[in-house]
mmCIF file with all atom_site columns, C-alpha atoms in Angstrom:
data_model
loop_
_atom_site.group_PDB
_atom_site.id
_atom_site.type_symbol
_atom_site.label_atom_id
_atom_site.label_alt_id
_atom_site.label_comp_id
_atom_site.label_asym_id
_atom_site.label_entity_id
_atom_site.label_seq_id
_atom_site.pdbx_PDB_ins_code
_atom_site.Cartn_x
_atom_site.Cartn_y
_atom_site.Cartn_z
_atom_site.occupancy
_atom_site.B_iso_or_equiv
_atom_site.pdbx_formal_charge
_atom_site.auth_seq_id
_atom_site.auth_comp_id
_atom_site.auth_asym_id
_atom_site.auth_atom_id
_atom_site.pdbx_PDB_model_num
ATOM 1   C CA . UNK A 1 1   ? 20.658 3.729   -16.574 1.00 33.00 ? 1   UNK A CA 1
ATOM 2   C CA . UNK A 1 2   ? 17.544 5.804   -15.995 1.00 35.00 ? 2   UNK A CA 1
ATOM 3   C CA . UNK A 1 3   ? 19.647 8.891   -15.398 1.00 35.00 ? 3   UNK A CA 1
ATOM 4   C CA . UNK A 1 4   ? 21.330 8.508   -18.788 1.00 33.00 ? 4   UNK A CA 1
ATOM 5   C CA . UNK A 1 5   ? 17.977 8.199   -20.491 1.00 40.00 ? 5   UNK A CA 1
ATOM 6   C CA . UNK A 1 6   ? 16.723 11.233  -18.599 1.00 46.00 ? 6   UNK A CA 1
ATOM 7   C CA . UNK A 1 7   ? 19.796 13.287  -19.430 1.00 46.00 ? 7   UNK A CA 1
ATOM 8   C CA . UNK A 1 8   ? 19.589 12.810  -23.190 1.00 46.00 ? 8   UNK A CA 1
ATOM 9   C CA . UNK A 1 9   ? 15.836 13.295  -23.357 1.00 51.00 ? 9   UNK A CA 1
ATOM 10  C CA . UNK A 1 10  ? 14.879 9.940   -24.855 1.00 49.00 ? 10  UNK A CA 1
ATOM 11  C CA . UNK A 1 11  ? 12.598 9.094   -21.961 1.00 50.00 ? 11  UNK A CA 1
ATOM 12  C CA . UNK A 1 12  ? 10.656 12.268  -22.515 1.00 45.00 ? 12  UNK A CA 1
ATOM 13  C CA . UNK A 1 13  ? 10.014 11.062  -26.043 1.00 41.00 ? 13  UNK A CA 1
ATOM 14  C CA . UNK A 1 14  ? 8.979  7.632   -24.787 1.00 46.00 ? 14  UNK A CA 1
ATOM 15  C CA . UNK A 1 15  ? 6.583  9.180   -22.275 1.00 47.00 ? 15  UNK A CA 1
ATOM 16  C CA . UNK A 1 16  ? 5.286  11.483  -25.018 1.00 44.00 ? 16  UNK A CA 1
ATOM 17  C CA . UNK A 1 17  ? 4.971  14.261  -22.525 1.00 47.00 ? 17  UNK A CA 1
ATOM 18  C CA . UNK A 1 18  ? 4.868  17.419  -24.561 1.00 45.00 ? 18  UNK A CA 1
ATOM 19  C CA . UNK A 1 19  ? 3.890  20.011  -22.020 1.00 47.00 ? 19  UNK A CA 1
ATOM 20  C CA . UNK A 1 20  ? 1.826  22.647  -23.757 1.00 46.00 ? 20  UNK A CA 1
ATOM 21  C CA . UNK A 1 21  ? -0.193 24.948  -21.551 1.00 53.00 ? 21  UNK A CA 1
ATOM 22  C CA . UNK A 1 22  ? 0.368  22.657  -18.536 1.00 64.00 ? 22  UNK A CA 1
ATOM 23  C CA . UNK A 1 23  ? -3.197 21.447  -18.365 1.00 70.00 ? 23  UNK A CA 1
ATOM 24  C CA . UNK A 1 24  ? -2.151 17.982  -17.295 1.00 83.00 ? 24  UNK A CA 1
ATOM 25  C CA . UNK A 1 25  ? -0.614 18.437  -13.857 1.00 88.00 ? 25  UNK A CA 1
ATOM 26  C CA . UNK A 1 26  ? -1.446 14.836  -12.960 1.00 88.00 ? 26  UNK A CA 1
ATOM 27  C CA . UNK A 1 27  ? 0.808  13.608  -15.791 1.00 87.00 ? 27  UNK A CA 1
ATOM 28  C CA . UNK A 1 28  ? 3.624  15.801  -14.503 1.00 89.00 ? 28  UNK A CA 1
ATOM 29  C CA . UNK A 1 29  ? 3.064  14.359  -11.029 1.00 90.00 ? 29  UNK A CA 1
ATOM 30  C CA . UNK A 1 30  ? 3.366  10.832  -12.474 1.00 89.00 ? 30  UNK A CA 1
ATOM 31  C CA . UNK A 1 31  ? 6.679  11.757  -14.087 1.00 88.00 ? 31  UNK A CA 1
ATOM 32  C CA . UNK A 1 32  ? 7.807  13.455  -10.872 1.00 89.00 ? 32  UNK A CA 1
ATOM 33  C CA . UNK A 1 33  ? 7.210  10.224  -8.945  1.00 86.00 ? 33  UNK A CA 1
ATOM 34  C CA . UNK A 1 34  ? 8.811  8.114   -11.675 1.00 86.00 ? 34  UNK A CA 1
ATOM 35  C CA . UNK A 1 35  ? 12.001 10.199  -11.819 1.00 86.00 ? 35  UNK A CA 1
ATOM 36  C CA . UNK A 1 36  ? 11.926 11.170  -8.134  1.00 86.00 ? 36  UNK A CA 1
ATOM 37  C CA . UNK A 1 37  ? 12.727 14.799  -8.838  1.00 90.00 ? 37  UNK A CA 1
ATOM 38  C CA . UNK A 1 38  ? 11.135 18.050  -7.740  1.00 91.00 ? 38  UNK A CA 1
ATOM 39  C CA . UNK A 1 39  ? 8.391  19.617  -9.820  1.00 93.00 ? 39  UNK A CA 1
ATOM 40  C CA . UNK A 1 40  ? 10.650 22.602  -10.534 1.00 93.00 ? 40  UNK A CA 1
ATOM 41  C CA . UNK A 1 41  ? 13.408 20.293  -11.830 1.00 93.00 ? 41  UNK A CA 1
ATOM 42  C CA . UNK A 1 42  ? 10.904 18.463  -14.017 1.00 92.00 ? 42  UNK A CA 1
ATOM 43  C CA . UNK A 1 43  ? 9.593  21.713  -15.502 1.00 93.00 ? 43  UNK A CA 1
ATOM 44  C CA . UNK A 1 44  ? 13.100 23.027  -16.117 1.00 94.00 ? 44  UNK A CA 1
ATOM 45  C CA . UNK A 1 45  ? 14.135 19.803  -17.838 1.00 93.00 ? 45  UNK A CA 1
ATOM 46  C CA . UNK A 1 46  ? 11.030 19.893  -20.037 1.00 90.00 ? 46  UNK A CA 1
ATOM 47  C CA . UNK A 1 47  ? 11.948 23.425  -21.094 1.00 92.00 ? 47  UNK A CA 1
ATOM 48  C CA . UNK A 1 48  ? 15.586 22.526  -21.818 1.00 94.00 ? 48  UNK A CA 1
ATOM 49  C CA . UNK A 1 49  ? 14.512 19.527  -23.901 1.00 91.00 ? 49  UNK A CA 1
ATOM 50  C CA . UNK A 1 50  ? 12.228 21.707  -25.985 1.00 90.00 ? 50  UNK A CA 1
ATOM 51  C CA . UNK A 1 51  ? 9.069  20.065  -24.650 1.00 87.00 ? 51  UNK A CA 1
ATOM 52  C CA . UNK A 1 52  ? 7.932  23.352  -23.161 1.00 88.00 ? 52  UNK A CA 1
ATOM 53  C CA . UNK A 1 53  ? 8.332  26.902  -24.412 1.00 90.00 ? 53  UNK A CA 1
ATOM 54  C CA . UNK A 1 54  ? 9.922  29.572  -22.245 1.00 92.00 ? 54  UNK A CA 1
ATOM 55  C CA . UNK A 1 55  ? 6.534  31.254  -21.838 1.00 91.00 ? 55  UNK A CA 1
ATOM 56  C CA . UNK A 1 56  ? 4.833  28.031  -20.788 1.00 89.00 ? 56  UNK A CA 1
ATOM 57  C CA . UNK A 1 57  ? 7.650  27.309  -18.368 1.00 92.00 ? 57  UNK A CA 1
ATOM 58  C CA . UNK A 1 58  ? 7.282  30.734  -16.769 1.00 93.00 ? 58  UNK A CA 1
ATOM 59  C CA . UNK A 1 59  ? 3.499  30.297  -16.514 1.00 91.00 ? 59  UNK A CA 1
ATOM 60  C CA . UNK A 1 60  ? 3.913  26.851  -14.964 1.00 92.00 ? 60  UNK A CA 1
ATOM 61  C CA . UNK A 1 61  ? 6.468  28.085  -12.421 1.00 93.00 ? 61  UNK A CA 1
ATOM 62  C CA . UNK A 1 62  ? 4.169  30.976  -11.482 1.00 92.00 ? 62  UNK A CA 1
ATOM 63  C CA . UNK A 1 63  ? 1.199  28.606  -11.146 1.00 91.00 ? 63  UNK A CA 1
ATOM 64  C CA . UNK A 1 64  ? 3.219  26.215  -8.995  1.00 91.00 ? 64  UNK A CA 1
ATOM 65  C CA . UNK A 1 65  ? 4.389  29.110  -6.836  1.00 92.00 ? 65  UNK A CA 1
ATOM 66  C CA . UNK A 1 66  ? 0.845  30.455  -6.438  1.00 93.00 ? 66  UNK A CA 1
ATOM 67  C CA . UNK A 1 67  ? -0.290 27.012  -5.284  1.00 92.00 ? 67  UNK A CA 1
ATOM 68  C CA . UNK A 1 68  ? 2.567  26.830  -2.760  1.00 93.00 ? 68  UNK A CA 1
ATOM 69  C CA . UNK A 1 69  ? 4.302  23.989  -4.636  1.00 91.00 ? 69  UNK A CA 1
ATOM 70  C CA . UNK A 1 70  ? 7.655  25.791  -4.729  1.00 88.00 ? 70  UNK A CA 1
ATOM 71  C CA . UNK A 1 71  ? 7.961  25.486  -0.949  1.00 90.00 ? 71  UNK A CA 1
ATOM 72  C CA . UNK A 1 72  ? 6.162  22.184  -0.370  1.00 90.00 ? 72  UNK A CA 1
ATOM 73  C CA . UNK A 1 73  ? 6.102  19.579  -3.141  1.00 89.00 ? 73  UNK A CA 1
ATOM 74  C CA . UNK A 1 74  ? 2.559  18.719  -4.284  1.00 88.00 ? 74  UNK A CA 1
ATOM 75  C CA . UNK A 1 75  ? 3.072  14.934  -4.215  1.00 88.00 ? 75  UNK A CA 1
ATOM 76  C CA . UNK A 1 76  ? 5.589  12.824  -2.306  1.00 85.00 ? 76  UNK A CA 1
ATOM 77  C CA . UNK A 1 77  ? 8.495  11.311  -4.194  1.00 79.00 ? 77  UNK A CA 1
ATOM 78  C CA . UNK A 1 78  ? 8.068  7.845   -2.747  1.00 74.00 ? 78  UNK A CA 1
ATOM 79  C CA . UNK A 1 79  ? 10.696 5.461   -1.493  1.00 75.00 ? 79  UNK A CA 1
ATOM 80  C CA . UNK A 1 80  ? 14.291 6.179   -2.508  1.00 73.00 ? 80  UNK A CA 1
ATOM 81  C CA . UNK A 1 81  ? 15.815 3.866   -5.071  1.00 70.00 ? 81  UNK A CA 1
ATOM 82  C CA . UNK A 1 82  ? 17.969 0.937   -4.023  1.00 70.00 ? 82  UNK A CA 1
ATOM 83  C CA . UNK A 1 83  ? 21.151 0.339   -6.059  1.00 67.00 ? 83  UNK A CA 1
ATOM 84  C CA . UNK A 1 84  ? 20.649 -3.433  -6.465  1.00 75.00 ? 84  UNK A CA 1
ATOM 85  C CA . UNK A 1 85  ? 22.081 -3.731  -10.000 1.00 81.00 ? 85  UNK A CA 1
ATOM 86  C CA . UNK A 1 86  ? 25.304 -2.006  -9.037  1.00 79.00 ? 86  UNK A CA 1
ATOM 87  C CA . UNK A 1 87  ? 25.670 -4.210  -5.965  1.00 78.00 ? 87  UNK A CA 1
ATOM 88  C CA . UNK A 1 88  ? 24.986 -7.353  -8.019  1.00 82.00 ? 88  UNK A CA 1
ATOM 89  C CA . UNK A 1 89  ? 27.669 -6.292  -10.481 1.00 84.00 ? 89  UNK A CA 1
ATOM 90  C CA . UNK A 1 90  ? 30.189 -5.480  -7.767  1.00 79.00 ? 90  UNK A CA 1
ATOM 91  C CA . UNK A 1 91  ? 29.743 -8.894  -6.183  1.00 79.00 ? 91  UNK A CA 1
ATOM 92  C CA . UNK A 1 92  ? 30.164 -10.703 -9.523  1.00 84.00 ? 92  UNK A CA 1
ATOM 93  C CA . UNK A 1 93  ? 33.475 -11.957 -10.889 1.00 84.00 ? 93  UNK A CA 1
ATOM 94  C CA . UNK A 1 94  ? 33.167 -9.614  -13.873 1.00 86.00 ? 94  UNK A CA 1
ATOM 95  C CA . UNK A 1 95  ? 33.712 -6.562  -11.685 1.00 84.00 ? 95  UNK A CA 1
ATOM 96  C CA . UNK A 1 96  ? 37.314 -7.218  -10.685 1.00 82.00 ? 96  UNK A CA 1
ATOM 97  C CA . UNK A 1 97  ? 38.670 -3.971  -12.136 1.00 85.00 ? 97  UNK A CA 1
ATOM 98  C CA . UNK A 1 98  ? 35.807 -1.886  -10.779 1.00 83.00 ? 98  UNK A CA 1
ATOM 99  C CA . UNK A 1 99  ? 36.243 -3.317  -7.292  1.00 81.00 ? 99  UNK A CA 1
ATOM 100 C CA . UNK A 1 100 ? 39.958 -2.505  -7.376  1.00 84.00 ? 100 UNK A CA 1
ATOM 101 C CA . UNK A 1 101 ? 39.170 1.138   -8.219  1.00 87.00 ? 101 UNK A CA 1
ATOM 102 C CA . UNK A 1 102 ? 36.377 1.532   -5.675  1.00 84.00 ? 102 UNK A CA 1
ATOM 103 C CA . UNK A 1 103 ? 37.046 1.925   -1.938  1.00 87.00 ? 103 UNK A CA 1
ATOM 104 C CA . UNK A 1 104 ? 35.810 -1.019  0.109   1.00 83.00 ? 104 UNK A CA 1
ATOM 105 C CA . UNK A 1 105 ? 33.889 1.397   2.332   1.00 88.00 ? 105 UNK A CA 1
ATOM 106 C CA . UNK A 1 106 ? 31.716 2.351   -0.668  1.00 83.00 ? 106 UNK A CA 1
ATOM 107 C CA . UNK A 1 107 ? 31.029 -1.281  -1.547  1.00 78.00 ? 107 UNK A CA 1
ATOM 108 C CA . UNK A 1 108 ? 30.199 -1.990  2.100   1.00 82.00 ? 108 UNK A CA 1
ATOM 109 C CA . UNK A 1 109 ? 27.831 0.984   2.249   1.00 82.00 ? 109 UNK A CA 1
ATOM 110 C CA . UNK A 1 110 ? 26.042 -0.248  -0.892  1.00 76.00 ? 110 UNK A CA 1
ATOM 111 C CA . UNK A 1 111 ? 25.714 -3.719  0.585   1.00 76.00 ? 111 UNK A CA 1
ATOM 112 C CA . UNK A 1 112 ? 24.322 -2.286  3.831   1.00 79.00 ? 112 UNK A CA 1
ATOM 113 C CA . UNK A 1 113 ? 21.753 -0.200  1.939   1.00 72.00 ? 113 UNK A CA 1
ATOM 114 C CA . UNK A 1 114 ? 20.419 -3.206  0.003   1.00 65.00 ? 114 UNK A CA 1
#
């Protein structure tokens, strides 16, 4: 669900993160941890959603590169997500059709990861 919100840009509006001259790196780091994406991906997405101009994007990428953040991320992403909602659905009776379409090895791998 979070990926869908991210893809259409509505979460950017909810976070109200209009990146101007990139003065608020700490806010970008918060969003980076929330979405668990690289800083470069976050900046690119902000530009594509119109939250950052091309010039600001270029300046931000250059600043990140000068600080060494293009090679080593400035903050860790945190623990990887756990697909608990998908597993709960797949083990429910409502998921009969989905379970028939999905290989049992995938369902087993999800169960093992939980």
